Amino acid sequence: MGRGTTADVSLPRPGLTWTGMLALVLVALAFGAVMIGPYGLTPGQVFSALLGQGDRQAQIVVWNIRLPRVGAALLVGAALAAAGATYQALFRNPLVSPDILGVSAGAGLGAVAGIFLSLPVAAIQASAFVGGMAAVGVVMLVGAMVRHTDRTLTLVLLGVVVGALAGAATSLLKVMADPYDQLPAITFWLLGSLASITTRDILPALPMVLVGLLPLALLRWRINVLSLGDEEARALGIEAGRTRLVVIAAATLITASVTALAGVVGWVGLVIPHIARMLVGPGFGRLLPASALIGAGYLLVVDTLARTIAAVEVPLGVLTAVIGAPFLVWLLARGRRGWS
Amino acid sequence: MLEARGLSIGHGRIPIGAGLDVAIQPGEILCLLGPNGCGKTTLFRTLMGLLPALDGTVLLGGKPITAQTRAEIARVIAYVPQAHAPPFPFEAQEVVLMGRTARLGAFAQPSASDRAAARAAMDRLGIGELARRDYSRLSGGQRQLVLIARALAQDTQLIVMDEPTASLDFGNQAQVLAQIETLAREAGTGGRGVILSTHDPDQAFALNARVLLMSRGGVLADGAAAEVLTDTTLSAVYDLPVTVETTPSGRRVCLPSLRQSAPTMTSDALTMA
């Protein structure tokens, strides 16, 4: 067969070229998104504004309005897709999304409680973050106490339970909320939006996303092995329980941080890892960066649509569902490649 | 190398087997035989430290297995599960490469030498051409060989195989058995220990294995296949008349009687005949 000689042990790495191409596309998309808006800019204007030269008004638009929004879209998209890829590998199921353990429901409850109490924006974000982390914390804590042979299934079921309870509490707050002032804000938050984002909002989320991504990047080989299931991973030499705890904590930190920033944005974490897997395969070392890059680009495009297609802002969650749901059907129809 | 004394096995608190003694040395093939539900898989999981023993200890290399890390255990025991389909389309060579995990640091990636070891393991089993194929789309026999290659890449003294021939056709069964025999009795390395479970007593004869005959959670007999697998013991374990005969080539085979089996089975067998 001639393939087994030591000369060709280094595998071709198509993933690296894909990653490079995706990164280039992302830069182009980001540049385009900065140009587009009610106050349209030419490429030249954007360039000079980025260098701190030229038209004063263009500089204000670029630095104070467009760049924070573009940055937030990139951050939220990358984070949700990376967390989705992680949860899918960990729970060995391609239909898992980042809110499987109740992080979105918990963050939703936290934010709605903050809005209900008329807290300032920063406090609402903090409350959402704490709510998301607490929901997953409860799932993990109860999961450790329940004696059941299938740990993964236990966690998923507890995620459903905690999600349902948080959803019920959210509904109660919605009923009690001021229908003219608070209820629209709650509804908007639960559908996700970057409409009023400023640099000040992004700054706390960014380091937390990076802190969450670090263990995922470092443990990328072990996450592959974990996707074979606990028993096999342990037989191959991994302390599965401990590793899974670290990975879940990291992915939850990422999801809770950006959910606190942008509200509940569905579908990104579910659909984007599929596309990434079709391009670079299931190996997590390549899947993680590819998912993050595609997720960033996807949410940037969706958010640019959200702020330009209508006179009013369209909630992000509406657009991601309208695009994501048919896409998932298409994935189903075109066969199993990429997920089984 | 691996030794268990007075082992009680089971899930939770209810033992499904007690007083089990198991030991295996390099170069030895130990064949676990017994009817469905007699605790073979539970015994495997306990021997590998994946399931805590309810009583007794498992010693690996003279040290209690509970005092060793998963990585330490995985550098001595490789596990070949029944061929399965993972949820993601890993390439066959990636699956084999996962056998190197116990030799990597927590944050490390497989190196060129790990890839070479994986490739060599696949070549040895004659499946080098499957390297870039999607593992989840291979046939049951090919997957089983990939998993055996993974165990080889793991480079251990002991390999535990859970019904390695269960999903294989006639030809693949013979091929896998031949590989098991080579792995155990390989010259030069001093040989590996292989523990396997099977539903086919003929395989124990073919492998010239030591047999652990299990029945209802206990060890009924432990010894060379020719001594342990007799008309009497097999008939008792499987609850139907079995005769052991010797073929003209000198190999022993087990022949279950279809005629005199349990009443419900008899009518079925006769209808089919």
Coordinates of C-alpha atoms in Angstrom, one line a residue:
Chain A
M1 CA 0.0 0.0 0.0
G2 CA 3.0 2.3 0.3
R3 CA 1.2 4.6 2.7
G4 CA 2.5 3.2 5.9
T5 CA 6.0 4.4 5.5
T6 CA 7.2 6.9 8.1
A7 CA 7.8 9.4 5.3
D8 CA 4.1 10.6 5.2
V9 CA 3.2 10.5 8.8
S10 CA 2.5 14.2 8.9
L11 CA -1.2 14.5 7.9
P12 CA -2.4 17.0 5.4
R13 CA -4.1 19.8 7.4
P14 CA -6.9 21.2 5.3
G15 CA -8.2 22.8 8.4
L16 CA -5.5 25.3 8.5
T17 CA -6.1 26.7 5.1
W18 CA -9.8 26.8 5.8
T19 CA -9.1 28.7 9.0
G20 CA -7.0 31.2 7.2
M21 CA -9.6 31.7 4.5
L22 CA -12.4 32.1 7.0
A23 CA -10.3 34.7 8.9
L24 CA -9.8 36.7 5.7
V25 CA -13.5 36.6 4.8
L26 CA -14.3 37.7 8.4
V27 CA -12.1 40.8 8.0
A28 CA -13.8 41.7 4.7
L29 CA -17.2 41.2 6.3
A30 CA -16.3 43.4 9.2
F31 CA -15.1 46.2 7.0
G32 CA -18.2 46.0 4.9
A33 CA -20.4 46.1 8.0
V34 CA -18.7 49.2 9.3
M35 CA -19.6 50.9 6.0
I36 CA -23.2 50.0 6.0
G37 CA -25.9 51.9 7.9
P38 CA -28.2 54.9 7.8
Y39 CA -25.1 57.1 7.5
G40 CA -23.4 55.2 4.6
L41 CA -19.6 55.4 4.4
T42 CA -17.2 54.8 1.6
P43 CA -14.2 52.4 2.0
G44 CA -11.9 55.5 1.9
Q45 CA -13.8 57.2 4.7
V46 CA -13.7 54.1 6.9
F47 CA -10.0 53.8 6.3
S48 CA -9.2 57.4 7.2
A49 CA -11.6 57.2 10.2
L50 CA -9.8 54.0 11.5
L51 CA -6.5 55.9 11.2
G52 CA -8.0 58.8 13.1
Q53 CA -8.0 61.2 10.1
G54 CA -10.5 62.9 7.8
D55 CA -14.2 63.7 8.3
R56 CA -15.0 64.3 12.0
Q57 CA -18.5 62.9 11.7
A58 CA -17.3 59.7 9.9
Q59 CA -14.9 59.2 12.7
I60 CA -17.6 59.4 15.3
V61 CA -19.9 57.0 13.4
V62 CA -17.1 54.5 12.9
W63 CA -15.6 54.6 16.4
N64 CA -18.7 55.2 18.6
I65 CA -21.5 53.5 16.7
R66 CA -20.3 50.9 14.1
L67 CA -17.2 49.4 15.6
P68 CA -18.7 48.6 19.0
R69 CA -21.7 47.0 17.3
V70 CA -19.5 45.1 14.8
G71 CA -17.2 44.0 17.6
A72 CA -20.1 42.9 19.8
A73 CA -21.6 40.9 16.9
L74 CA -18.2 39.2 16.2
L75 CA -17.8 38.4 19.9
V76 CA -21.3 37.1 20.5
G77 CA -21.3 35.0 17.3
A78 CA -17.8 33.5 17.9
A79 CA -18.6 32.7 21.5
L80 CA -22.0 31.1 20.9
A81 CA -20.6 28.9 18.1
A82 CA -17.6 27.9 20.0
A83 CA -19.7 27.0 23.1
G84 CA -22.1 25.1 20.8
A85 CA -19.3 23.0 19.2
T86 CA -18.0 22.2 22.7
Y87 CA -21.4 21.2 24.1
Q88 CA -22.1 19.1 21.0
A89 CA -18.8 17.2 21.4
L90 CA -19.3 16.8 25.1
F91 CA -22.8 15.5 24.9
R92 CA -22.1 13.5 21.9
N93 CA -25.0 14.9 20.1
P94 CA -25.1 17.2 17.1
L95 CA -28.5 18.6 18.0
V96 CA -27.3 20.1 21.3
S97 CA -27.1 23.9 21.6
P98 CA -25.3 26.0 24.2
D99 CA -28.4 26.3 26.4
I100 CA -28.7 22.5 26.9
L101 CA -27.8 22.9 30.6
G102 CA -30.1 25.9 31.2
V103 CA -27.7 28.7 30.8
S104 CA -30.0 30.8 28.5
A105 CA -33.0 30.2 30.7
G106 CA -31.1 31.2 33.8
A107 CA -29.6 34.3 32.1
G108 CA -33.1 35.1 30.9
L109 CA -34.5 35.0 34.4
G110 CA -31.6 37.0 35.7
A111 CA -32.1 39.7 33.1
V112 CA -35.9 39.8 33.4
A113 CA -35.5 40.1 37.2
G114 CA -33.1 43.0 36.7
I115 CA -35.5 44.7 34.3
F116 CA -38.4 44.1 36.6
L117 CA -36.6 45.7 39.4
S118 CA -35.7 48.7 37.1
L119 CA -32.0 48.1 37.7
P120 CA -29.4 50.0 35.6
V121 CA -28.1 48.3 32.4
A122 CA -24.8 47.1 33.9
A123 CA -26.7 45.5 36.8
I124 CA -29.1 43.8 34.4
Q125 CA -26.1 42.3 32.5
A126 CA -24.5 41.2 35.8
S127 CA -27.8 39.7 36.9
A128 CA -28.1 37.8 33.6
F129 CA -24.6 36.5 33.9
V130 CA -25.1 35.3 37.4
G131 CA -28.5 33.8 36.5
G132 CA -26.9 31.8 33.7
M133 CA -24.0 30.5 35.7
A134 CA -26.3 29.7 38.7
A135 CA -28.6 27.7 36.5
V136 CA -25.8 25.5 35.2
G137 CA -24.3 25.4 38.7
V138 CA -27.5 23.9 40.1
V139 CA -27.6 21.4 37.3
M140 CA -24.0 20.3 38.0
L141 CA -24.6 20.2 41.8
V142 CA -27.8 18.1 41.6
G143 CA -26.2 16.0 38.9
A144 CA -23.3 15.1 41.3
M145 CA -25.8 14.0 43.9
V146 CA -28.1 11.9 41.7
R147 CA -26.9 8.4 41.4
H148 CA -27.4 7.4 37.9
T149 CA -25.2 5.3 35.6
D150 CA -25.6 7.7 32.6
R151 CA -24.1 11.0 33.8
T152 CA -24.6 12.7 30.5
L153 CA -28.3 11.9 30.3
T154 CA -28.7 13.0 34.0
L155 CA -27.2 16.4 33.2
V156 CA -29.4 16.9 30.1
L157 CA -32.5 16.0 32.0
L158 CA -31.6 18.3 34.9
G159 CA -30.9 21.0 32.3
V160 CA -34.5 20.6 31.0
V161 CA -35.8 20.7 34.6
V162 CA -33.9 23.9 35.6
G163 CA -34.7 25.5 32.3
A164 CA -38.4 24.8 32.8
L165 CA -38.3 26.3 36.3
A166 CA -36.4 29.4 35.2
G167 CA -38.9 29.7 32.3
A168 CA -41.8 29.6 34.7
A169 CA -40.3 32.2 37.0
T170 CA -39.6 34.4 33.9
S171 CA -43.2 34.0 32.8
L172 CA -44.5 35.0 36.2
L173 CA -42.3 38.2 36.2
K174 CA -43.6 39.0 32.7
V175 CA -47.2 38.8 34.0
M176 CA -46.3 41.1 36.9
A177 CA -44.2 43.5 34.8
D178 CA -45.4 47.0 33.8
P179 CA -46.9 46.3 30.3
Y180 CA -45.9 49.7 28.9
D181 CA -42.4 50.1 30.1
Q182 CA -40.9 46.9 31.3
L183 CA -42.6 44.3 29.2
P184 CA -41.3 45.5 25.8
A185 CA -37.8 45.6 27.3
I186 CA -38.2 42.1 28.6
T187 CA -39.5 40.8 25.3
F188 CA -36.8 42.5 23.4
W189 CA -34.1 41.1 25.7
L190 CA -35.4 37.6 25.4
L191 CA -35.1 37.7 21.7
G192 CA -31.6 39.1 21.7
S193 CA -30.4 42.4 20.3
L194 CA -27.2 44.5 20.0
A195 CA -29.1 47.7 19.4
S196 CA -27.9 49.8 22.3
I197 CA -24.4 48.2 22.7
T198 CA -21.5 50.4 23.6
T199 CA -17.8 49.7 24.1
R200 CA -18.4 49.8 27.9
D201 CA -20.8 46.8 27.6
I202 CA -18.3 44.8 25.6
L203 CA -15.3 45.3 27.8
P204 CA -16.4 43.0 30.7
A205 CA -17.6 40.3 28.4
L206 CA -14.5 40.1 26.2
P207 CA -12.0 38.9 28.9
M208 CA -14.5 36.4 30.2
V209 CA -15.0 34.9 26.8
L210 CA -11.2 34.7 26.3
V211 CA -10.8 33.1 29.8
G212 CA -13.4 30.5 28.8
L213 CA -11.9 29.8 25.4
L214 CA -8.4 29.1 26.9
P215 CA -9.2 25.7 28.6
L216 CA -11.2 24.7 25.5
A217 CA -8.2 25.3 23.3
L218 CA -5.8 23.7 25.6
L219 CA -7.9 20.6 26.2
R220 CA -8.9 20.2 22.5
W221 CA -7.4 16.7 22.1
R222 CA -9.1 15.5 25.3
I223 CA -12.5 16.9 24.1
N224 CA -12.2 14.7 21.0
V225 CA -11.6 11.7 23.2
L226 CA -14.5 12.7 25.5
S227 CA -16.8 12.7 22.5
L228 CA -16.4 8.9 22.4
G229 CA -18.3 8.7 25.7
D230 CA -17.3 8.6 29.3
E231 CA -16.4 4.9 29.6
E232 CA -14.2 4.8 26.6
A233 CA -12.6 8.1 27.4
R234 CA -11.7 6.7 30.8
A235 CA -10.4 3.5 29.3
L236 CA -8.2 5.6 27.1
G237 CA -6.7 7.4 30.1
I238 CA -8.8 10.5 30.8
E239 CA -10.4 11.4 34.1
A240 CA -13.6 12.0 32.3
G241 CA -15.6 13.5 35.2
R242 CA -13.1 16.1 36.1
T243 CA -12.3 17.1 32.5
R244 CA -16.0 17.4 31.7
L245 CA -16.5 19.7 34.7
V246 CA -13.7 22.0 33.5
V247 CA -15.1 22.0 29.9
I248 CA -18.7 22.7 31.0
A249 CA -17.5 25.5 33.3
A250 CA -15.6 27.1 30.4
A251 CA -18.3 26.8 27.9
T252 CA -20.9 28.1 30.4
L253 CA -18.7 31.1 31.2
I254 CA -18.5 31.9 27.5
T255 CA -22.3 31.5 26.9
A256 CA -23.4 33.4 30.0
S257 CA -21.0 36.3 29.3
V258 CA -22.4 36.9 25.8
T259 CA -26.0 36.2 26.7
A260 CA -25.7 38.9 29.4
L261 CA -24.4 41.2 26.6
A262 CA -26.8 40.4 23.8
G263 CA -29.8 38.6 25.3
V264 CA -30.9 35.2 24.2
V265 CA -29.7 34.6 20.7
G266 CA -30.8 31.1 19.6
W267 CA -29.7 28.8 16.8
V268 CA -26.1 30.1 16.3
G269 CA -24.6 27.6 18.7
L270 CA -26.7 24.8 17.2
V271 CA -26.3 25.4 13.5
I272 CA -22.8 26.9 13.0
P273 CA -20.8 23.9 14.4
H274 CA -22.5 21.8 11.7
I275 CA -21.2 24.0 8.9
A276 CA -17.7 24.1 10.5
R277 CA -17.7 20.3 10.8
M278 CA -18.6 19.9 7.2
L279 CA -15.6 22.1 6.3
V280 CA -12.9 20.9 8.7
G281 CA -14.2 17.6 10.1
P282 CA -15.0 16.8 13.7
G283 CA -11.5 17.1 15.1
F284 CA -12.0 19.7 17.9
G285 CA -8.6 21.3 17.4
R286 CA -9.8 22.5 14.0
L287 CA -13.5 22.6 14.8
L288 CA -13.2 25.2 17.6
P289 CA -11.5 28.0 15.6
A290 CA -13.6 27.2 12.5
S291 CA -16.8 27.4 14.5
A292 CA -15.7 30.6 16.2
L293 CA -14.8 32.3 12.9
I294 CA -18.0 31.2 11.1
G295 CA -20.1 32.1 14.0
A296 CA -18.6 35.5 14.2
G297 CA -19.2 36.1 10.5
Y298 CA -22.7 34.7 10.6
L299 CA -23.8 36.9 13.5
L300 CA -22.2 39.9 11.9
V301 CA -24.2 39.4 8.8
V302 CA -27.4 38.8 10.7
D303 CA -26.9 41.8 13.0
T304 CA -26.2 44.0 10.0
L305 CA -29.5 42.8 8.5
A306 CA -31.2 43.4 11.8
R307 CA -30.3 47.1 11.8
T308 CA -30.8 47.8 8.1
I309 CA -33.7 45.8 6.7
A310 CA -36.4 47.7 8.5
A311 CA -37.0 51.1 10.0
V312 CA -37.0 49.5 13.4
E313 CA -34.5 47.1 14.8
V314 CA -35.4 43.4 14.2
P315 CA -34.6 41.2 17.2
L316 CA -31.6 39.0 16.5
G317 CA -33.3 35.8 17.8
V318 CA -36.0 36.3 15.2
L319 CA -33.6 36.4 12.3
T320 CA -31.3 33.6 13.5
A321 CA -34.4 31.4 13.9
V322 CA -35.8 32.4 10.4
I323 CA -32.4 31.6 8.8
G324 CA -31.4 28.7 11.1
A325 CA -34.5 26.6 11.2
P326 CA -34.8 26.1 7.4
F327 CA -31.0 25.6 7.2
L328 CA -31.3 22.7 9.7
V329 CA -34.0 21.2 7.6
W330 CA -31.8 21.4 4.6
L331 CA -29.0 19.7 6.6
L332 CA -31.4 16.9 7.5
A333 CA -32.5 16.5 3.9
R334 CA -29.0 16.5 2.4
G335 CA -28.0 13.5 4.5
R336 CA -25.8 12.6 7.4
R337 CA -22.5 13.9 6.4
G338 CA -21.1 16.2 9.0
W339 CA -23.0 14.9 11.9
S340 CA -23.1 11.2 11.9
Chain B
M1 CA 0.2 -8.7 35.8
L2 CA -3.5 -8.4 36.5
E3 CA -4.9 -10.2 39.5
A4 CA -8.2 -10.1 41.3
R5 CA -9.0 -12.0 44.5
G6 CA -12.4 -12.5 46.1
L7 CA -14.0 -10.0 43.8
S8 CA -17.6 -9.0 44.2
I9 CA -19.0 -7.2 41.2
G10 CA -22.2 -5.3 40.5
H11 CA -23.8 -1.9 39.9
G12 CA -24.9 0.0 43.0
R13 CA -25.1 -2.2 46.0
I14 CA -26.6 -5.4 44.7
P15 CA -23.8 -7.9 43.7
I16 CA -24.3 -9.9 40.5
G17 CA -21.2 -11.9 41.1
A18 CA -19.1 -12.7 44.2
G19 CA -16.0 -14.6 45.1
L20 CA -14.4 -14.2 41.7
D21 CA -10.7 -14.9 41.3
V22 CA -9.1 -13.8 38.0
A23 CA -5.5 -13.6 37.0
I24 CA -3.7 -13.2 33.7
Q25 CA -0.1 -13.2 32.6
P26 CA 1.7 -11.8 29.5
G27 CA 1.3 -14.2 26.5
E28 CA -1.9 -15.6 27.9
I29 CA -5.3 -15.5 26.3
L30 CA -8.2 -15.6 28.8
C31 CA -11.5 -16.4 27.3
L32 CA -14.7 -15.4 29.3
L33 CA -17.6 -17.7 28.5
G34 CA -21.0 -17.7 29.9
P35 CA -24.6 -17.1 29.1
N36 CA -26.1 -13.6 28.6
G37 CA -26.4 -11.7 31.8
C38 CA -23.9 -13.7 33.8
G39 CA -21.8 -10.6 34.4
K40 CA -19.1 -10.8 31.8
T41 CA -19.2 -7.1 30.9
T42 CA -19.5 -6.1 34.6
L43 CA -16.5 -8.1 35.4
F44 CA -14.5 -6.4 32.6
R45 CA -15.5 -3.0 33.8
T46 CA -14.5 -3.9 37.3
L47 CA -11.2 -5.4 36.2
M48 CA -10.3 -2.1 34.4
G49 CA -11.3 0.0 37.3
L50 CA -14.2 1.6 35.4
L51 CA -16.6 0.2 38.0
P52 CA -15.7 0.0 41.7
A53 CA -15.5 -3.5 43.1
L54 CA -18.1 -4.2 45.8
D55 CA -15.6 -6.4 47.6
G56 CA -12.1 -7.6 47.0
T57 CA -9.3 -5.9 45.1
V58 CA -7.9 -5.7 41.6
L59 CA -4.2 -5.6 41.5
L60 CA -2.5 -4.2 38.4
G61 CA 1.2 -4.6 38.3
G62 CA 1.1 -5.4 42.0
K63 CA -0.7 -2.1 43.0
P64 CA -4.4 -1.7 43.7
I65 CA -6.1 -0.4 40.6
T66 CA -8.1 2.1 42.7
A67 CA -4.8 3.8 43.7
Q68 CA -3.8 4.4 40.1
T69 CA -4.9 7.2 37.7
R70 CA -6.8 6.6 34.5
A71 CA -3.7 7.4 32.5
E72 CA -1.5 5.0 34.5
I73 CA -4.1 2.2 34.0
A74 CA -4.5 3.1 30.3
R75 CA -0.7 2.7 29.8
V76 CA -1.1 -1.0 30.9
I77 CA -4.6 -2.0 29.8
A78 CA -6.2 -1.2 26.5
Y79 CA -9.9 -1.7 26.0
V80 CA -11.5 -2.8 22.8
P81 CA -15.3 -2.1 23.1
Q82 CA -17.8 -3.6 20.8
A83 CA -17.8 -1.9 17.5
H84 CA -19.9 1.3 17.8
A85 CA -20.8 4.2 15.8
P86 CA -19.6 7.5 17.2
P87 CA -21.8 10.6 16.7
F88 CA -19.2 12.4 14.6
P89 CA -17.5 11.4 11.4
F90 CA -13.9 11.0 12.7
E91 CA -11.4 9.6 10.2
A92 CA -10.3 6.0 11.1
Q93 CA -6.8 7.2 11.8
E94 CA -8.1 9.8 14.2
V95 CA -9.9 7.1 16.1
V96 CA -6.7 5.0 16.2
L97 CA -4.7 8.1 17.3
M98 CA -6.9 8.4 20.3
G99 CA -5.2 5.3 21.6
R100 CA -2.1 7.5 22.3
T101 CA -4.0 9.8 24.8
A102 CA -2.7 8.2 27.9
R103 CA 0.9 9.0 26.8
L104 CA 0.1 12.7 26.2
G105 CA 0.2 15.5 28.7
A106 CA -3.2 17.0 29.6
F107 CA -2.8 19.9 27.2
A108 CA -0.7 18.1 24.6
Q109 CA -1.5 17.2 21.0
P110 CA -0.4 13.9 19.4
S111 CA 3.1 14.3 17.9
A112 CA 4.5 13.0 14.7
S113 CA 5.7 9.9 16.6
D114 CA 2.2 9.3 17.9
R115 CA 0.9 9.5 14.4
A116 CA 3.6 7.1 13.2
A117 CA 2.5 4.6 16.0
A118 CA -1.1 4.9 14.9
R119 CA -0.2 4.4 11.3
A120 CA 2.0 1.4 12.2
A121 CA -0.8 -0.2 14.2
M122 CA -3.2 0.2 11.2
D123 CA -0.6 -1.3 8.8
R124 CA 0.0 -4.2 11.1
L125 CA -3.7 -5.1 10.9
G126 CA -3.7 -4.6 7.2
I127 CA -6.1 -1.7 7.4
G128 CA -3.7 1.1 6.3
E129 CA -6.0 2.0 3.4
L130 CA -8.8 2.8 5.8
A131 CA -6.8 5.6 7.4
R132 CA -8.6 8.6 5.8
R133 CA -12.0 6.9 5.6
D134 CA -15.0 8.1 7.8
Y135 CA -15.0 5.7 10.7
S136 CA -18.7 6.0 11.2
R137 CA -19.3 4.7 7.7
L138 CA -17.1 1.6 7.9
S139 CA -18.5 -1.9 8.2
G140 CA -18.8 -3.5 11.6
G141 CA -15.8 -5.7 10.8
Q142 CA -13.7 -2.8 9.7
R143 CA -14.6 -0.8 12.8
Q144 CA -13.7 -3.7 15.0
L145 CA -10.3 -3.8 13.3
V146 CA -9.8 0.0 13.8
L147 CA -10.6 -0.4 17.5
I148 CA -8.1 -3.2 17.8
A149 CA -5.5 -1.0 16.0
R150 CA -6.3 1.7 18.6
A151 CA -5.5 -0.8 21.3
L152 CA -2.3 -1.6 19.6
A153 CA -1.4 2.1 19.3
Q154 CA -2.0 2.3 23.0
D155 CA 0.9 0.0 23.3
T156 CA -0.1 -1.9 26.5
Q157 CA 0.8 -5.2 28.0
L158 CA -2.9 -6.2 28.4
I159 CA -5.8 -5.9 26.0
V160 CA -9.4 -6.4 27.1
M161 CA -11.9 -7.2 24.4
D162 CA -15.6 -7.2 24.8
E163 CA -17.1 -9.7 22.4
P164 CA -14.7 -8.8 19.6
T165 CA -16.4 -11.0 17.1
A166 CA -20.0 -10.3 18.0
S167 CA -20.9 -8.2 15.0
L168 CA -18.6 -9.8 12.5
D169 CA -19.3 -12.1 9.5
F170 CA -17.7 -15.5 9.3
G171 CA -14.6 -14.4 7.4
N172 CA -14.0 -11.3 9.7
Q173 CA -14.4 -13.4 12.8
A174 CA -11.6 -15.7 11.7
Q175 CA -9.4 -12.8 10.8
V176 CA -9.9 -11.1 14.1
L177 CA -9.3 -14.3 16.0
A178 CA -6.0 -14.8 14.0
Q179 CA -5.0 -11.3 15.0
I180 CA -5.8 -11.9 18.7
E181 CA -3.6 -15.0 18.6
T182 CA -0.7 -13.1 17.0
L183 CA -1.0 -10.3 19.5
A184 CA -0.9 -12.6 22.5
R185 CA 1.9 -14.9 21.4
E186 CA 4.1 -12.4 19.5
A187 CA 7.7 -13.4 19.7
G188 CA 10.2 -10.9 21.0
T189 CA 7.8 -8.7 23.0
G190 CA 7.3 -11.4 25.6
G191 CA 3.7 -11.4 24.5
R192 CA 0.6 -9.5 25.6
G193 CA -2.2 -10.7 27.8
V194 CA -5.5 -10.7 26.1
I195 CA -8.9 -11.1 27.9
L196 CA -11.9 -11.5 25.7
S197 CA -15.5 -12.5 26.1
T198 CA -17.3 -14.5 23.5
H199 CA -20.5 -16.4 23.0
D200 CA -18.8 -19.1 20.9
P201 CA -16.9 -21.8 22.9
D202 CA -15.3 -22.9 19.6
Q203 CA -13.3 -19.8 19.7
A204 CA -11.7 -20.8 23.0
F205 CA -10.6 -24.0 21.4
A206 CA -9.4 -22.2 18.2
L207 CA -7.3 -19.7 20.3
N208 CA -6.1 -22.5 22.6
A209 CA -7.1 -20.1 25.4
R210 CA -7.5 -20.4 29.1
V211 CA -11.2 -20.4 29.9
L212 CA -13.1 -18.7 32.7
L213 CA -16.5 -20.3 32.6
M214 CA -19.0 -18.1 34.3
S215 CA -22.5 -18.9 35.4
R216 CA -24.9 -16.7 37.4
G217 CA -22.2 -14.4 38.7
G218 CA -19.8 -17.1 39.8
V219 CA -16.8 -18.9 38.2
L220 CA -17.8 -22.4 37.3
A221 CA -14.5 -23.5 36.1
D222 CA -11.1 -21.9 35.3
G223 CA -8.4 -23.7 33.2
A224 CA -7.3 -24.8 29.7
A225 CA -10.1 -24.9 27.2
A226 CA -9.7 -28.6 26.6
E227 CA -10.1 -29.3 30.3
V228 CA -12.8 -26.8 31.2
L229 CA -15.1 -27.1 28.1
T230 CA -16.6 -30.5 28.4
D231 CA -20.0 -31.9 27.6
T232 CA -21.0 -31.7 31.2
T233 CA -19.9 -28.1 32.0
L234 CA -21.2 -26.6 28.8
S235 CA -24.5 -28.4 29.1
A236 CA -24.8 -27.1 32.7
V237 CA -23.9 -23.5 31.8
Y238 CA -26.1 -23.2 28.7
D239 CA -28.9 -25.4 30.0
L240 CA -29.1 -27.6 27.0
P241 CA -27.3 -30.8 25.9
V242 CA -23.9 -29.9 24.3
T243 CA -21.4 -32.4 22.9
V244 CA -17.7 -31.6 22.3
E245 CA -16.3 -33.4 19.3
T246 CA -12.9 -33.5 17.7
T247 CA -12.6 -32.9 14.0
P248 CA -10.3 -35.0 11.8
S249 CA -7.8 -32.1 11.9
G250 CA -7.6 -32.4 15.7
R251 CA -9.6 -29.2 16.6
R252 CA -12.4 -29.4 19.0
V253 CA -15.8 -28.1 18.3
C254 CA -18.9 -27.7 20.4
L255 CA -22.2 -29.0 19.1
P256 CA -25.4 -27.9 20.9
S257 CA -28.3 -30.3 20.5
L258 CA -31.3 -28.5 18.9
R259 CA -33.6 -31.5 19.4
Q260 CA -33.5 -31.9 23.1
S261 CA -33.4 -28.3 24.2
A262 CA -36.0 -26.6 26.4
P263 CA -39.5 -27.4 25.2
T264 CA -40.3 -23.9 23.8
M265 CA -37.1 -23.8 21.9
T266 CA -37.6 -27.4 20.5
S267 CA -40.8 -26.5 18.7
D268 CA -39.2 -23.4 17.2
A269 CA -36.2 -25.3 16.1
L270 CA -38.3 -28.1 14.5
T271 CA -40.4 -25.6 12.7
M272 CA -37.4 -23.9 11.3
A273 CA -35.9 -27.3 10.3

